[in-house]
Amino acid sequence: NTSLKKKYRDEYIRMAKKHKMALVYVYVEAPSLEDNYKRRYGQIDPDIIKRMWDNMEFPQRNECYEMRLIDQRFKGEYKF
């Protein structure tokens, strides 16, 4: 799910705790904003992509059991 703001992720956190589930966040870093525009050309208006980019609240480590960061620019994965 694309949960750009903490207030949207909070519902998943509550549900996971209720059912004793461990949340794993996977964050995939796009190569660039311009690549996002190209990849989604004709599907999503560029203004919407830009607004999402600007309003994103990066997840904090204390929100989940494990966090994985995948950086497409360097083809690397980091686990926290």
PDB file of N, CA and C in Angstrom, residues 9-45:
ATOM      1  N   ARG A   9      -0.742   5.328   7.932  1.00  0.00           N
ATOM      2  CA  ARG A   9      -0.069   4.098   8.371  1.00  0.00           C
ATOM      3  C   ARG A   9      -0.515   3.679   9.764  1.00  0.00           C
ATOM      4  N   ASP A  10      -0.941   4.627  10.582  1.00  0.00           N
ATOM      5  CA  ASP A  10      -1.348   4.323  11.959  1.00  0.00           C
ATOM      6  C   ASP A  10      -2.439   3.261  12.022  1.00  0.00           C
ATOM      7  N   GLU A  11      -3.355   3.248  11.078  1.00  0.00           N
ATOM      8  CA  GLU A  11      -4.422   2.238  11.072  1.00  0.00           C
ATOM      9  C   GLU A  11      -3.834   0.841  10.874  1.00  0.00           C
ATOM     10  N   TYR A  12      -2.852   0.700  10.010  1.00  0.00           N
ATOM     11  CA  TYR A  12      -2.195  -0.595   9.814  1.00  0.00           C
ATOM     12  C   TYR A  12      -1.448  -1.022  11.076  1.00  0.00           C
ATOM     13  N   ILE A  13      -0.834  -0.064  11.743  1.00  0.00           N
ATOM     14  CA  ILE A  13      -0.106  -0.356  12.976  1.00  0.00           C
ATOM     15  C   ILE A  13      -1.077  -0.879  14.032  1.00  0.00           C
ATOM     16  N   ARG A  14      -2.222  -0.232  14.188  1.00  0.00           N
ATOM     17  CA  ARG A  14      -3.223  -0.682  15.160  1.00  0.00           C
ATOM     18  C   ARG A  14      -3.732  -2.081  14.826  1.00  0.00           C
ATOM     19  N   MET A  15      -4.005  -2.324  13.553  1.00  0.00           N
ATOM     20  CA  MET A  15      -4.508  -3.626  13.129  1.00  0.00           C
ATOM     21  C   MET A  15      -3.458  -4.719  13.377  1.00  0.00           C
ATOM     22  N   ALA A  16      -2.210  -4.425  13.062  1.00  0.00           N
ATOM     23  CA  ALA A  16      -1.145  -5.406  13.256  1.00  0.00           C
ATOM     24  C   ALA A  16      -0.975  -5.749  14.731  1.00  0.00           C
ATOM     25  N   LYS A  17      -1.019  -4.753  15.588  1.00  0.00           N
ATOM     26  CA  LYS A  17      -0.897  -4.994  17.029  1.00  0.00           C
ATOM     27  C   LYS A  17      -2.068  -5.823  17.545  1.00  0.00           C
ATOM     28  N   LYS A  18      -3.260  -5.509  17.075  1.00  0.00           N
ATOM     29  CA  LYS A  18      -4.461  -6.227  17.508  1.00  0.00           C
ATOM     30  C   LYS A  18      -4.351  -7.713  17.171  1.00  0.00           C
ATOM     31  N   HIS A  19      -3.805  -8.029  16.012  1.00  0.00           N
ATOM     32  CA  HIS A  19      -3.706  -9.418  15.549  1.00  0.00           C
ATOM     33  C   HIS A  19      -2.318 -10.021  15.784  1.00  0.00           C
ATOM     34  N   LYS A  20      -1.497  -9.303  16.552  1.00  0.00           N
ATOM     35  CA  LYS A  20      -0.144  -9.761  16.900  1.00  0.00           C
ATOM     36  C   LYS A  20       0.687 -10.098  15.656  1.00  0.00           C
ATOM     37  N   MET A  21       0.617  -9.199  14.682  1.00  0.00           N
ATOM     38  CA  MET A  21       1.370  -9.346  13.440  1.00  0.00           C
ATOM     39  C   MET A  21       2.597  -8.436  13.492  1.00  0.00           C
ATOM     40  N   ALA A  22       3.633  -8.831  12.813  1.00  0.00           N
ATOM     41  CA  ALA A  22       4.841  -8.006  12.721  1.00  0.00           C
ATOM     42  C   ALA A  22       4.821  -7.265  11.393  1.00  0.00           C
ATOM     43  N   LEU A  23       4.830  -5.944  11.450  1.00  0.00           N
ATOM     44  CA  LEU A  23       4.835  -5.132  10.234  1.00  0.00           C
ATOM     45  C   LEU A  23       6.249  -5.040   9.666  1.00  0.00           C
ATOM     46  N   VAL A  24       6.352  -5.226   8.371  1.00  0.00           N
ATOM     47  CA  VAL A  24       7.609  -5.009   7.656  1.00  0.00           C
ATOM     48  C   VAL A  24       7.328  -3.955   6.613  1.00  0.00           C
ATOM     49  N   TYR A  25       8.023  -2.834   6.713  1.00  0.00           N
ATOM     50  CA  TYR A  25       7.882  -1.771   5.716  1.00  0.00           C
ATOM     51  C   TYR A  25       8.945  -1.978   4.644  1.00  0.00           C
ATOM     52  N   VAL A  26       8.514  -1.858   3.404  1.00  0.00           N
ATOM     53  CA  VAL A  26       9.445  -1.898   2.278  1.00  0.00           C
ATOM     54  C   VAL A  26       9.308  -0.566   1.564  1.00  0.00           C
ATOM     55  N   TYR A  27      10.384   0.189   1.573  1.00  0.00           N
ATOM     56  CA  TYR A  27      10.402   1.491   0.911  1.00  0.00           C
ATOM     57  C   TYR A  27      11.293   1.376  -0.314  1.00  0.00           C
ATOM     58  N   VAL A  28      10.734   1.633  -1.477  1.00  0.00           N
ATOM     59  CA  VAL A  28      11.489   1.560  -2.726  1.00  0.00           C
ATOM     60  C   VAL A  28      11.745   2.987  -3.192  1.00  0.00           C
ATOM     61  N   GLU A  29      13.003   3.357  -3.188  1.00  0.00           N
ATOM     62  CA  GLU A  29      13.397   4.699  -3.620  1.00  0.00           C
ATOM     63  C   GLU A  29      13.464   4.726  -5.134  1.00  0.00           C
ATOM     64  N   ALA A  30      12.654   5.576  -5.738  1.00  0.00           N
ATOM     65  CA  ALA A  30      12.666   5.729  -7.193  1.00  0.00           C
ATOM     66  C   ALA A  30      13.967   6.398  -7.623  1.00  0.00           C
ATOM     67  N   PRO A  31      14.441   6.089  -8.816  1.00  0.00           N
ATOM     68  CA  PRO A  31      15.675   6.715  -9.283  1.00  0.00           C
ATOM     69  C   PRO A  31      15.610   8.241  -9.271  1.00  0.00           C
ATOM     70  N   SER A  32      14.479   8.809  -9.692  1.00  0.00           N
ATOM     71  CA  SER A  32      14.313  10.266  -9.669  1.00  0.00           C
ATOM     72  C   SER A  32      12.845  10.593  -9.906  1.00  0.00           C
ATOM     73  N   LEU A  33      12.489  11.812  -9.602  1.00  0.00           N
ATOM     74  CA  LEU A  33      11.124  12.259  -9.858  1.00  0.00           C
ATOM     75  C   LEU A  33      10.827  12.216 -11.358  1.00  0.00           C
ATOM     76  N   GLU A  34      11.788  12.575 -12.161  1.00  0.00           N
ATOM     77  CA  GLU A  34      11.610  12.561 -13.618  1.00  0.00           C
ATOM     78  C   GLU A  34      11.350  11.144 -14.125  1.00  0.00           C
ATOM     79  N   ASP A  35      12.046  10.140 -13.549  1.00  0.00           N
ATOM     80  CA  ASP A  35      11.793   8.748 -13.926  1.00  0.00           C
ATOM     81  C   ASP A  35      10.372   8.332 -13.563  1.00  0.00           C
ATOM     82  N   ASN A  36       9.878   8.824 -12.427  1.00  0.00           N
ATOM     83  CA  ASN A  36       8.488   8.537 -12.054  1.00  0.00           C
ATOM     84  C   ASN A  36       7.529   9.108 -13.086  1.00  0.00           C
ATOM     85  N   TYR A  37       7.786  10.323 -13.528  1.00  0.00           N
ATOM     86  CA  TYR A  37       6.934  10.933 -14.557  1.00  0.00           C
ATOM     87  C   TYR A  37       6.918  10.069 -15.815  1.00  0.00           C
ATOM     88  N   LYS A  38       8.094   9.653 -16.252  1.00  0.00           N
ATOM     89  CA  LYS A  38       8.201   8.850 -17.479  1.00  0.00           C
ATOM     90  C   LYS A  38       7.506   7.497 -17.327  1.00  0.00           C
ATOM     91  N   ARG A  39       7.726   6.835 -16.201  1.00  0.00           N
ATOM     92  CA  ARG A  39       7.173   5.504 -15.980  1.00  0.00           C
ATOM     93  C   ARG A  39       5.644   5.532 -15.911  1.00  0.00           C
ATOM     94  N   ARG A  40       5.082   6.626 -15.426  1.00  0.00           N
ATOM     95  CA  ARG A  40       3.637   6.703 -15.246  1.00  0.00           C
ATOM     96  C   ARG A  40       2.965   7.609 -16.273  1.00  0.00           C
ATOM     97  N   TYR A  41       3.687   7.933 -17.325  1.00  0.00           N
ATOM     98  CA  TYR A  41       3.158   8.818 -18.363  1.00  0.00           C
ATOM     99  C   TYR A  41       1.825   8.280 -18.889  1.00  0.00           C
ATOM    100  N   GLY A  42       0.820   9.139 -18.901  1.00  0.00           N
ATOM    101  CA  GLY A  42      -0.493   8.767 -19.399  1.00  0.00           C
ATOM    102  C   GLY A  42      -1.361   8.040 -18.380  1.00  0.00           C
ATOM    103  N   GLN A  43      -0.792   7.684 -17.223  1.00  0.00           N
ATOM    104  CA  GLN A  43      -1.548   6.973 -16.190  1.00  0.00           C
ATOM    105  C   GLN A  43      -1.913   7.905 -15.035  1.00  0.00           C
ATOM    106  N   ILE A  44      -0.936   8.693 -14.600  1.00  0.00           N
ATOM    107  CA  ILE A  44      -1.130   9.600 -13.472  1.00  0.00           C
ATOM    108  C   ILE A  44      -0.626  10.978 -13.867  1.00  0.00           C
ATOM    109  N   ASP A  45      -1.412  11.983 -13.592  1.00  0.00           N
ATOM    110  CA  ASP A  45      -1.036  13.360 -13.905  1.00  0.00           C
ATOM    111  C   ASP A  45       0.254  13.731 -13.164  1.00  0.00           C
TER     112      ASP A  45
END
